[in-house]
Amino acid sequence: MDRMLKAARSSGSLNLSNRSLREVPDEVYQILDAVREDEKWWEAAEMQKLILAHNNIEVLKEDVKNLSMLSVLNISHNRLSHLPAAIGDLPMLKSLDVSFNSILCIPEEIGSATALVKLDYSNNLLKDLPNSLGSCLDLSELKASNNSITRLPEDLVNCSKLMKLDMEGNKLAAIPENLLSSWTILSELNASKNLLTSIPESIGTLSRLIRLDFHQNRISSIPSSIMGCCSLKEFYMGNNMLSSLPAEIGALSLLGTLDLHSNQLKEYPVEACKLRLSVLDLSNNALSGLPPQIGTMTTLRKLLLTGNPLRTLRSSLVSGPTPTLLKYLRTRLPDAEGPESATSPMKEDQIAIATREALSSKELSLGGLALTAIPSAVWESGEILKVDLSRNSIQEIPNELSLCTSLESLNGKLSDECIDYLKVGMLISITFEQCCMDSISQADASVLDTHWVLILTNNKIKEWPGAVIQSLSNLSCLKLNNNLLQQIPSDGFRDLSKLKILDLSGNAASFKEHPPLSSLQQLQELYLRRMQLHEVPLDIMSLEQLRILDLGQNSLQTIPEGFKNLTSLVELDLSDNNITTLPPELGLLETSLQALRLDGNPLRSIRRAILDRGTKVVLKYLKDKIPEQ
């Protein structure tokens, strides 16, 4: 102990965790008074960090006030029944962890520790929290889970810096409206396993909320104001009494996980099918059917439906793989209703909402709206930099799309909007700020290049949109995968010299004759899956900046030796072809190639034991097979 106390006087930090202590040694409270003769008392440091976790300590003495410079105190996992009033005499205390004790109440003096930022009362015997907590104006994280707390103190309204609140496993019957509206920067709220019957309308003011957990309460409805939680990524509402969902839930564009299991839902709203979820749990509800539009939620990795009285779906679909179910639901979608469907009142509202959102984001997202034509909002919104029209039924690209021009001429003076774009686009903004330039001509044009993205995935486009592409000289990403493209003309890529990403997968008829790819010298990603290719287009070997090449699910039999020239290649997908041998020269990519996918090929020249050991082993094996010169 003497050795540890001496070290603590030097560092200002003392860790006495996991030492089977029944009490805090008195020397700890008087640490500076016990300076030994061989120590330089003037060099002794005040105690700033004290860890006493995982012991059998029953009492923390009032003498703790002697440690006036203490900023971190962890006495979790002990046997405390109370905290001393002297805890308020620690003006520098920023983090206090008293979790996993048997504390019955917190002294009001805690409010005098005004420097507190993190406070953890979890797993105690508390019935309430002191009102004086409202004096801790810098409080950012408050944890009080697994107690018996029945209410939140009103004075917490003053804690406007609160970012994380965990009240799981208590007896809260309500969360006051004014409290939520005062916590404007709250990012995580966990009030699961309580007695809540409703969600406050003021929940919509929490625009920075990322994780919201209300599971296992008695909540019967979700307020429409939930749409204001525009940053929400995880929403847990399982084990409640929900009978319906508000249509506004479909506005949560960042939501990835939605847990609604064990409620009383009778239907899933069509508006919520716009969500880009990866996990949707609807198990143990009262659903008798599903809207076929769920099939358009192609981001879903897991859709849970067991425990519902579904009559329109076979049990094998319900319990089977999610992609299979989604594919089936897409077959149940009604046929396109004609051009007027693109301008129906509902779609007009959706387009209007997306257009308003695009004013700040510069991204117009119109995916999955069953559009049969590109709406005029795309070219009428002059500041749009990214357009997503995937998962629609568009059959042609209008020439008006060529009206989408750059924000500024390359020789023009930068506007405030362009400056904002450069920062949002992560285009080396630190260099721009240091230059304090007035125009693009004063800096490297490649740094300030406007990047355009055009996504037309999963439509019915047949003709190559040459007229449009000619006017989009700054296009950096073009996705036309899963369309009905016919032969791409020989000059189809002539005007795409700045293209970095090209996806033509699933357009089998477009490469009957290989169009020249050699003009795409800045191309970094090329996706040509399911193109019925029998040989690799030779122009690919000239794309020296190519990092990702996907040739999976074709009919390739051989791989050209010229692949050795693709020295920037990081990923190469050759899966599901008819390849029997690989050129040894492919091993020369050993230093750059990180992922080589070969499964689904009848390879005879490489033993399975080598293939199973991964990319680096395969490449080294091939390299060793190169004949010595």
XYZ file of C-alpha atoms in Angstrom:
629
model
C 0.000 0.000 0.000
C 2.825 2.415 0.868
C 4.348 1.885 -2.560
C 1.020 2.604 -4.290
C 0.406 5.731 -2.199
C 3.880 6.996 -3.039
C 3.216 6.448 -6.749
C -0.147 8.224 -6.393
C 1.539 11.268 -4.827
C 3.696 11.408 -7.934
C 1.002 10.815 -10.585
C -2.151 12.125 -8.922
C -3.911 8.822 -9.714
C -4.648 5.860 -7.422
C -6.243 2.554 -8.482
C -7.281 0.243 -5.619
C -9.842 -1.836 -7.533
C -10.239 -5.587 -6.950
C -8.370 -5.636 -3.612
C -11.104 -7.037 -1.323
C -11.116 -3.788 0.670
C -13.795 -3.431 3.369
C -13.068 0.243 3.860
C -11.100 3.032 2.251
C -7.704 3.259 3.997
C -7.400 6.468 6.031
C -4.087 7.130 4.299
C -6.034 7.720 1.085
C -8.029 10.574 2.614
C -4.829 12.062 4.072
C -2.527 11.174 1.206
C -0.527 14.409 1.238
C -0.136 14.326 5.006
C 1.717 11.016 4.783
C 4.675 12.229 2.716
C 7.733 10.199 3.705
C 11.184 11.590 4.468
C 12.622 10.275 1.212
C 9.991 12.164 -0.807
C 10.079 15.800 -1.889
C 6.874 17.137 -0.403
C 6.864 20.119 -2.747
C 6.656 17.780 -5.747
C 3.670 15.770 -4.412
C 0.603 15.935 -6.652
C -2.965 16.411 -5.463
C -5.170 13.361 -5.984
C -7.152 13.757 -9.222
C -8.281 10.213 -9.999
C -9.385 7.588 -7.458
C -10.591 4.105 -8.504
C -12.082 1.915 -5.738
C -14.277 -0.349 -7.880
C -14.982 -4.041 -7.205
C -14.318 -4.155 -3.464
C -16.478 -4.671 -0.350
C -16.465 -1.066 0.854
C -19.530 -0.150 2.939
C -18.775 3.494 3.796
C -17.239 6.440 2.013
C -16.247 8.837 4.786
C -16.861 12.574 4.943
C -13.066 12.858 4.825
C -13.349 12.532 1.054
C -13.669 16.334 1.081
C -9.909 16.455 1.723
C -9.393 15.356 -1.878
C -10.477 18.744 -3.177
C -8.788 18.343 -6.592
C -10.461 15.018 -7.352
C -11.920 14.944 -10.898
C -12.674 11.209 -11.267
C -14.159 9.013 -8.518
C -15.181 5.420 -9.254
C -16.513 3.424 -6.305
C -18.776 1.120 -8.312
C -19.409 -2.545 -7.433
C -19.157 -2.120 -3.672
C -21.585 -2.238 -0.716
C -22.356 1.428 -0.132
C -25.772 2.263 1.329
C -25.339 6.027 1.127
C -23.018 8.782 -0.088
C -21.558 11.390 2.254
C -22.722 14.989 2.023
C -19.071 15.875 1.541
C -19.393 14.691 -2.065
C -20.590 18.238 -2.714
C -17.262 19.605 -1.463
C -15.418 18.353 -4.535
C -15.545 21.377 -6.881
C -13.377 19.728 -9.561
C -15.290 16.427 -9.733
C -16.255 15.671 -13.343
C -16.978 11.931 -13.300
C -18.697 10.026 -10.465
C -19.502 6.312 -10.785
C -21.360 4.719 -7.850
C -23.123 2.029 -9.875
C -23.761 -1.468 -8.503
C -24.102 -0.569 -4.829
C -27.080 -0.496 -2.446
C -27.526 3.260 -2.207
C -30.987 4.349 -1.043
C -30.715 8.078 -1.711
C -28.376 10.701 -3.127
C -27.630 13.714 -0.910
C -28.863 17.100 -2.128
C -25.292 18.331 -1.692
C -24.453 16.595 -4.980
C -25.687 19.781 -6.654
C -22.673 21.636 -5.264
C -20.359 19.511 -7.410
C -21.114 21.791 -10.335
C -18.259 20.542 -12.529
C -19.929 17.120 -12.974
C -20.058 15.907 -16.576
C -20.674 12.163 -16.136
C -22.788 10.617 -13.383
C -23.613 6.903 -13.037
C -26.131 5.777 -10.369
C -27.072 2.535 -12.153
C -28.065 -0.594 -10.228
C -28.811 0.851 -6.791
C -31.967 1.176 -4.644
C -32.890 4.764 -5.496
C -36.510 5.910 -5.481
C -35.818 9.407 -6.752
C -33.077 11.736 -7.933
C -32.188 14.946 -6.075
C -33.553 18.219 -7.466
C -30.142 19.774 -6.923
C -28.864 17.917 -10.003
C -30.254 20.850 -11.954
C -27.314 22.884 -10.664
C -24.868 20.658 -12.541
C -25.094 22.705 -15.720
C -22.279 20.835 -17.508
C -23.878 17.420 -17.019
C -23.563 15.512 -20.293
C -24.185 11.873 -19.343
C -26.614 10.648 -16.679
C -27.128 6.945 -15.986
C -29.597 5.722 -13.369
C -30.784 2.422 -14.819
C -32.155 -0.433 -12.711
C -33.403 1.507 -9.687
C -36.964 2.263 -8.506
C -37.147 5.895 -9.607
C -40.706 7.140 -10.171
C -40.069 10.615 -11.555
C -37.429 12.868 -13.042
C -36.667 16.061 -11.072
C -38.028 19.194 -12.739
C -34.753 21.054 -12.213
C -33.106 18.803 -14.806
C -34.576 21.309 -17.269
C -31.441 23.362 -16.600
C -29.132 20.590 -17.853
C -29.182 21.749 -21.470
C -25.868 20.012 -22.257
C -27.265 16.542 -21.586
C -26.348 14.149 -24.413
C -26.989 10.691 -22.930
C -29.765 9.700 -20.523
C -30.224 6.094 -19.382
C -33.256 5.410 -17.154
C -33.849 1.769 -18.109
C -35.486 -0.476 -15.531
C -37.185 2.083 -13.291
C -40.808 3.009 -12.485
C -41.239 6.169 -14.523
C -44.865 6.827 -15.421
C -44.107 9.884 -17.569
C -41.351 12.055 -18.990
C -42.270 15.753 -18.661
C -42.664 17.615 -21.947
C -40.533 20.557 -20.834
C -37.603 18.330 -19.946
C -37.350 16.798 -23.401
C -37.663 20.134 -25.148
C -34.789 21.519 -23.054
C -32.373 18.707 -23.950
C -31.865 19.885 -27.499
C -28.523 18.082 -28.059
C -29.600 14.729 -26.607
C -28.208 11.892 -28.754
C -29.206 8.799 -26.716
C -32.346 8.245 -24.637
C -33.074 4.913 -22.957
C -36.312 4.740 -20.964
C -37.023 1.054 -21.549
C -38.572 -1.210 -18.908
C -40.591 1.517 -17.186
C -44.312 2.281 -16.764
C -44.632 4.870 -19.515
C -48.005 5.104 -21.260
C -47.103 7.746 -23.833
C -44.260 9.469 -25.642
C -44.192 13.269 -25.189
C -45.009 15.356 -28.257
C -41.804 17.295 -27.581
C -39.821 14.243 -28.715
C -39.829 15.915 -32.125
C -37.528 18.667 -30.873
C -34.664 16.186 -30.462
C -33.185 16.602 -33.926
C -29.819 15.144 -32.835
C -31.239 11.994 -31.279
C -29.506 8.900 -32.679
C -30.723 6.095 -30.409
C -34.196 5.943 -28.810
C -35.250 2.994 -26.646
C -38.771 2.749 -25.169
C -39.146 -1.026 -25.276
C -41.115 -2.828 -22.556
C -43.454 -0.015 -21.471
C -47.207 0.523 -21.856
C -47.119 2.968 -24.754
C -50.147 2.850 -27.058
C -49.097 5.329 -29.758
C -46.151 7.136 -31.325
C -46.730 10.883 -31.872
C -46.502 12.240 -35.402
C -43.858 14.662 -34.139
C -41.414 11.732 -34.262
C -40.553 12.921 -37.762
C -38.550 15.707 -36.118
C -35.979 13.159 -34.911
C -34.218 13.438 -38.255
C -30.915 11.931 -37.029
C -32.485 8.803 -35.539
C -30.712 5.551 -36.483
C -32.072 3.096 -33.876
C -35.652 3.022 -32.562
C -36.780 0.325 -30.119
C -40.515 0.029 -29.330
C -40.884 -3.707 -28.672
C -43.157 -4.991 -25.892
C -45.595 -2.081 -25.829
C -49.284 -1.649 -26.732
C -49.027 -0.069 -30.194
C -51.976 -0.728 -32.478
C -50.816 1.532 -35.325
C -47.859 3.552 -36.566
C -47.950 7.191 -37.725
C -47.308 7.757 -41.420
C -44.711 10.354 -40.403
C -42.364 7.596 -39.281
C -41.498 7.237 -42.961
C -39.655 10.587 -42.776
C -36.848 9.117 -40.621
C -34.456 8.821 -43.541
C -31.435 7.692 -41.464
C -33.252 4.990 -39.510
C -31.499 1.618 -39.792
C -33.052 -0.450 -36.973
C -36.757 -0.441 -36.107
C -37.897 -2.863 -33.385
C -41.688 -3.198 -33.065
C -41.947 -6.764 -31.770
C -44.660 -7.859 -29.327
C -47.190 -5.074 -29.910
C -50.724 -5.099 -31.327
C -50.030 -3.784 -34.813
C -52.626 -4.755 -37.406
C -50.840 -3.207 -40.374
C -47.548 -1.743 -41.440
C -48.045 1.654 -43.147
C -47.055 2.045 -46.778
C -45.329 5.343 -45.904
C -42.888 3.436 -43.690
C -41.770 1.399 -46.711
C -39.641 4.385 -47.724
C -37.330 3.718 -44.790
C -33.856 2.394 -45.578
C -33.830 -0.111 -42.759
C -31.378 -2.931 -42.273
C -33.374 -4.562 -39.435
C -37.181 -4.534 -39.045
C -38.713 -6.608 -36.251
C -42.496 -7.044 -36.588
C -42.700 -10.372 -34.792
C -45.554 -11.175 -32.388
C -48.067 -8.595 -33.591
C -51.546 -8.890 -35.159
C -50.535 -8.508 -38.812
C -52.741 -10.413 -41.219
C -50.863 -9.152 -44.280
C -48.031 -6.940 -45.478
C -47.997 -4.114 -48.021
C -46.140 -5.354 -51.119
C -44.134 -2.108 -51.034
C -42.022 -3.663 -48.282
C -40.451 -5.583 -51.149
C -38.830 -2.338 -52.322
C -36.927 -2.044 -49.017
C -33.864 -3.650 -50.550
C -31.567 -2.519 -47.727
C -33.300 -4.937 -45.324
C -30.978 -7.655 -44.034
C -33.392 -8.997 -41.452
C -37.194 -8.904 -41.471
C -38.768 -10.752 -38.526
C -42.438 -11.747 -38.861
C -42.977 -14.859 -36.728
C -45.924 -14.815 -34.355
C -48.296 -12.940 -36.699
C -51.598 -14.341 -38.113
C -50.391 -13.791 -41.677
C -52.877 -15.253 -44.156
C -51.437 -13.981 -47.429
C -47.932 -15.411 -47.013
C -46.778 -19.009 -46.880
C -45.104 -20.036 -43.650
C -41.984 -20.989 -45.615
C -41.706 -17.387 -46.814
C -42.242 -15.960 -43.339
C -39.556 -18.119 -41.754
C -37.248 -18.170 -44.774
C -34.485 -15.797 -45.927
C -35.396 -12.114 -46.000
C -34.246 -11.557 -49.637
C -36.595 -14.316 -50.814
C -39.539 -12.738 -49.022
C -38.745 -9.298 -50.406
C -38.509 -10.687 -53.912
C -41.902 -12.325 -53.530
C -43.473 -9.106 -52.225
C -42.137 -7.213 -55.231
C -44.026 -9.583 -57.497
C -47.220 -8.524 -55.712
C -46.726 -4.849 -56.557
C -49.381 -3.445 -58.895
C -48.320 -2.773 -62.458
C -47.256 0.741 -63.339
C -50.266 3.005 -63.563
C -48.968 5.055 -66.464
C -47.426 8.541 -66.618
C -50.059 10.026 -64.361
C -48.778 7.908 -61.472
C -45.666 10.027 -61.333
C -47.761 13.103 -60.601
C -50.411 11.646 -58.288
C -51.109 13.809 -55.214
C -49.213 11.437 -52.913
C -46.159 11.370 -55.169
C -46.285 15.141 -55.620
C -46.142 15.510 -51.843
C -43.253 13.074 -51.596
C -41.351 14.841 -54.379
C -42.010 18.214 -52.735
C -40.687 16.978 -49.383
C -37.586 15.491 -51.019
C -36.987 18.743 -52.926
C -37.173 20.798 -49.716
C -34.720 18.457 -48.002
C -32.384 18.783 -50.978
C -32.052 22.538 -50.444
C -29.662 21.882 -47.575
C -28.229 18.479 -48.456
C -27.795 19.114 -52.197
C -29.013 15.518 -52.645
C -32.384 14.706 -54.180
C -33.603 11.241 -53.168
C -36.543 9.933 -55.189
C -35.847 6.228 -54.893
C -38.637 3.686 -54.572
C -41.548 5.978 -55.501
C -42.809 3.840 -58.415
C -42.069 6.709 -60.820
C -42.469 6.008 -64.524
C -40.868 9.285 -65.585
C -38.215 11.573 -64.134
C -39.987 14.538 -62.478
C -39.092 18.095 -63.471
C -37.826 18.805 -59.929
C -34.580 17.114 -60.926
C -33.591 19.764 -63.460
C -35.554 22.676 -61.943
C -33.547 22.447 -58.689
C -30.414 24.118 -59.971
C -28.214 23.366 -56.936
C -28.705 19.585 -56.834
C -25.435 17.656 -56.871
C -26.721 14.109 -56.380
C -29.882 12.511 -57.739
C -31.149 9.080 -56.669
C -33.865 7.621 -58.911
C -33.274 3.969 -58.079
C -36.026 1.389 -57.567
C -38.525 3.048 -59.933
C -40.018 2.099 -63.305
C -38.429 4.813 -65.444
C -38.156 3.804 -69.086
C -36.339 6.772 -70.606
C -34.199 9.737 -69.666
C -35.543 13.089 -70.880
C -33.248 15.566 -72.629
C -34.213 18.156 -70.002
C -31.855 16.390 -67.638
C -29.068 18.097 -69.559
C -30.177 21.357 -67.871
C -28.430 20.132 -64.679
C -25.295 22.253 -64.883
C -22.475 22.857 -62.386
C -22.838 25.180 -59.411
C -20.226 27.564 -60.772
C -18.154 27.971 -63.894
C -14.555 26.844 -63.356
C -13.400 30.424 -63.912
C -16.137 32.055 -61.839
C -15.939 33.494 -58.335
C -16.877 31.050 -55.553
C -20.273 31.686 -54.006
C -21.115 30.954 -50.370
C -23.111 27.965 -51.580
C -20.080 26.570 -53.386
C -17.920 27.047 -50.292
C -20.483 25.145 -48.214
C -20.516 22.375 -50.798
C -16.752 22.034 -50.707
C -16.876 21.548 -46.947
C -19.825 19.154 -47.019
C -18.213 17.210 -49.846
C -15.022 16.633 -47.827
C -12.931 18.063 -50.667
C -9.768 18.923 -48.740
C -11.438 21.948 -47.132
C -8.420 22.595 -44.877
C -6.320 23.497 -47.925
C -9.050 25.810 -49.141
C -9.292 27.614 -45.801
C -5.577 28.239 -45.632
C -5.467 29.656 -49.150
C -8.377 32.098 -48.549
C -8.810 32.185 -52.304
C -11.292 34.295 -54.231
C -11.697 32.043 -57.249
C -11.050 28.511 -58.353
C -8.302 29.643 -60.686
C -6.059 30.308 -57.685
C -5.961 26.654 -56.594
C -5.568 23.210 -58.075
C -8.715 22.669 -60.144
C -8.759 18.974 -59.262
C -9.309 19.838 -55.602
C -12.289 22.056 -56.381
C -13.870 19.893 -59.039
C -17.647 19.603 -58.692
C -18.573 15.942 -58.223
C -21.799 14.694 -59.763
C -23.584 11.450 -59.033
C -26.392 9.995 -61.141
C -28.114 6.835 -59.880
C -30.710 5.158 -62.111
C -30.540 1.655 -60.631
C -33.393 -0.845 -61.110
C -35.401 0.867 -63.822
C -36.408 -0.008 -67.381
C -34.094 2.204 -69.417
C -33.391 0.795 -72.872
C -31.557 3.532 -74.763
C -28.129 4.852 -73.805
C -28.675 8.437 -72.477
C -26.008 9.961 -74.724
C -27.562 13.428 -75.050
C -27.758 13.798 -71.283
C -24.265 12.474 -70.606
C -22.732 14.908 -73.099
C -23.882 17.803 -70.897
C -22.692 16.239 -67.619
C -18.958 16.543 -68.158
C -18.290 16.543 -64.398
C -20.081 13.238 -63.792
C -18.089 11.196 -61.260
C -20.529 8.350 -60.572
C -22.948 6.694 -63.000
C -25.098 3.759 -61.911
C -27.299 2.217 -64.591
C -27.297 -1.311 -63.203
C -30.348 -3.554 -63.545
C -31.977 -1.831 -66.506
C -32.780 -2.993 -70.052
C -29.961 -1.226 -71.867
C -29.353 -2.219 -75.458
C -25.969 -1.946 -77.173
C -23.881 0.938 -75.807
C -22.610 3.048 -78.746
C -18.908 3.063 -79.564
C -18.556 6.665 -78.321
C -20.762 6.143 -75.280
C -18.003 6.904 -72.753
C -16.301 9.670 -74.729
C -17.676 12.505 -72.554
C -17.114 10.774 -69.206
C -13.438 11.531 -68.724
C -13.959 12.387 -65.026
C -15.977 9.291 -64.205
C -14.725 7.399 -61.148
C -17.541 4.887 -60.560
C -19.427 3.006 -63.292
C -22.006 0.285 -62.635
C -23.610 -1.447 -65.627
C -24.375 -4.760 -63.926
C -27.411 -6.685 -65.102
C -27.548 -5.143 -68.601
C -26.702 -8.263 -70.553
C -27.435 -6.859 -74.008
C -25.316 -3.706 -73.634
C -21.917 -5.349 -74.237
C -22.647 -7.405 -77.372
C -19.679 -5.557 -78.791
C -17.226 -4.121 -76.294
C -17.512 -0.306 -76.285
C -14.158 1.429 -75.675
C -13.484 1.926 -71.962
C -10.013 3.358 -72.484
C -11.300 6.953 -72.278
C -12.238 6.400 -68.612
C -8.719 6.987 -67.294
C -9.905 8.250 -63.892
C -12.174 5.254 -63.300
C -11.692 3.691 -59.853
C -14.658 1.316 -59.591
C -16.167 -0.785 -62.415
C -19.078 -3.169 -61.892
C -19.992 -5.559 -64.761
C -21.865 -8.383 -63.000
C -24.425 -10.513 -64.864
C -23.447 -9.136 -68.281
C -23.148 -12.539 -70.038
C -19.512 -11.729 -70.766
C -17.513 -14.569 -72.343
C -14.237 -12.675 -72.240
C -12.792 -9.726 -70.345
C -12.981 -6.435 -72.310
C -9.363 -5.694 -73.211
C -9.723 -1.956 -72.599
C -9.979 -2.689 -68.880
C -6.236 -3.387 -68.826
C -5.537 0.302 -69.595
C -7.446 1.614 -66.539
C -4.444 2.177 -64.283
C -6.418 3.854 -61.445
C -8.952 1.040 -61.149
C -9.346 -0.058 -57.512
C -12.470 -2.248 -57.642
C -13.380 -4.545 -60.544
C -16.456 -6.759 -60.337
C -16.861 -9.361 -63.117
C -18.901 -11.842 -61.108
C -21.744 -14.007 -62.469
C -20.606 -13.984 -66.094
C -19.353 -16.746 -68.424
C -15.645 -15.956 -68.361
C -13.324 -18.887 -69.052
C -9.924 -17.199 -68.951
C -8.335 -14.176 -67.295
C -5.822 -12.209 -69.404
C -2.220 -11.856 -68.296
C -2.639 -8.081 -68.682
C -4.332 -7.904 -65.281
C -0.826 -7.537 -63.856
C -0.894 -3.924 -65.094
C -3.798 -3.005 -62.789
C -1.434 -2.151 -59.941
C -4.020 -0.006 -58.094
C -6.492 -2.881 -57.852
C -7.692 -3.538 -54.293
C -10.738 -5.755 -54.958
C -11.261 -8.211 -57.828
C -14.442 -10.271 -58.014
C -14.334 -13.197 -60.460
C -16.881 -15.358 -58.641
C -19.471 -17.528 -60.423
C -17.789 -17.804 -63.827
C -16.324 -20.751 -65.790
C -12.681 -20.068 -65.004
C -10.493 -23.181 -64.829
C -7.045 -21.573 -64.589
C -5.518 -18.271 -63.478
C -2.452 -16.652 -65.045
C 0.545 -16.755 -62.661
C 1.133 -13.059 -63.431
C -1.932 -12.261 -61.322
C 0.353 -12.939 -58.350
C 2.256 -9.736 -59.164
C -0.679 -7.852 -57.580
C 0.228 -9.356 -54.201
C 1.150 -6.010 -52.638
C -2.036 -4.142 -53.648
C -4.853 -6.680 -54.068
C -6.663 -7.188 -50.763
C -9.688 -9.223 -51.869
C -9.792 -11.817 -54.664
C -13.123 -13.640 -54.961
C -13.005 -16.917 -56.870
C -15.835 -19.028 -55.434
C -18.209 -20.607 -57.948
C -15.497 -21.408 -60.536
C -14.308 -24.885 -61.662
C -10.664 -24.076 -60.860
C -8.366 -27.037 -61.453
C -4.945 -25.399 -61.253
C -5.147 -24.413 -57.558
C -5.817 -26.848 -54.747
C -8.813 -26.208 -52.500
C -6.538 -26.070 -49.466
C -4.798 -23.040 -50.953
C -8.023 -21.317 -52.015
C -9.437 -21.690 -48.510
C -6.474 -19.835 -47.009
C -7.435 -16.528 -48.583
C -6.311 -13.898 -51.069
C -2.719 -13.367 -49.962
C -1.914 -17.085 -50.003
C -3.457 -17.532 -53.456
C -1.530 -14.567 -54.871
C 1.744 -15.762 -53.393
C 1.099 -19.233 -54.844
C 0.512 -17.735 -58.294
C 3.561 -15.491 -58.026
C 5.755 -18.485 -57.206
C 4.525 -20.120 -60.425
C 5.901 -17.346 -62.667
C 8.755 -18.794 -64.751
C 12.153 -17.349 -63.926
C 13.587 -15.171 -66.660
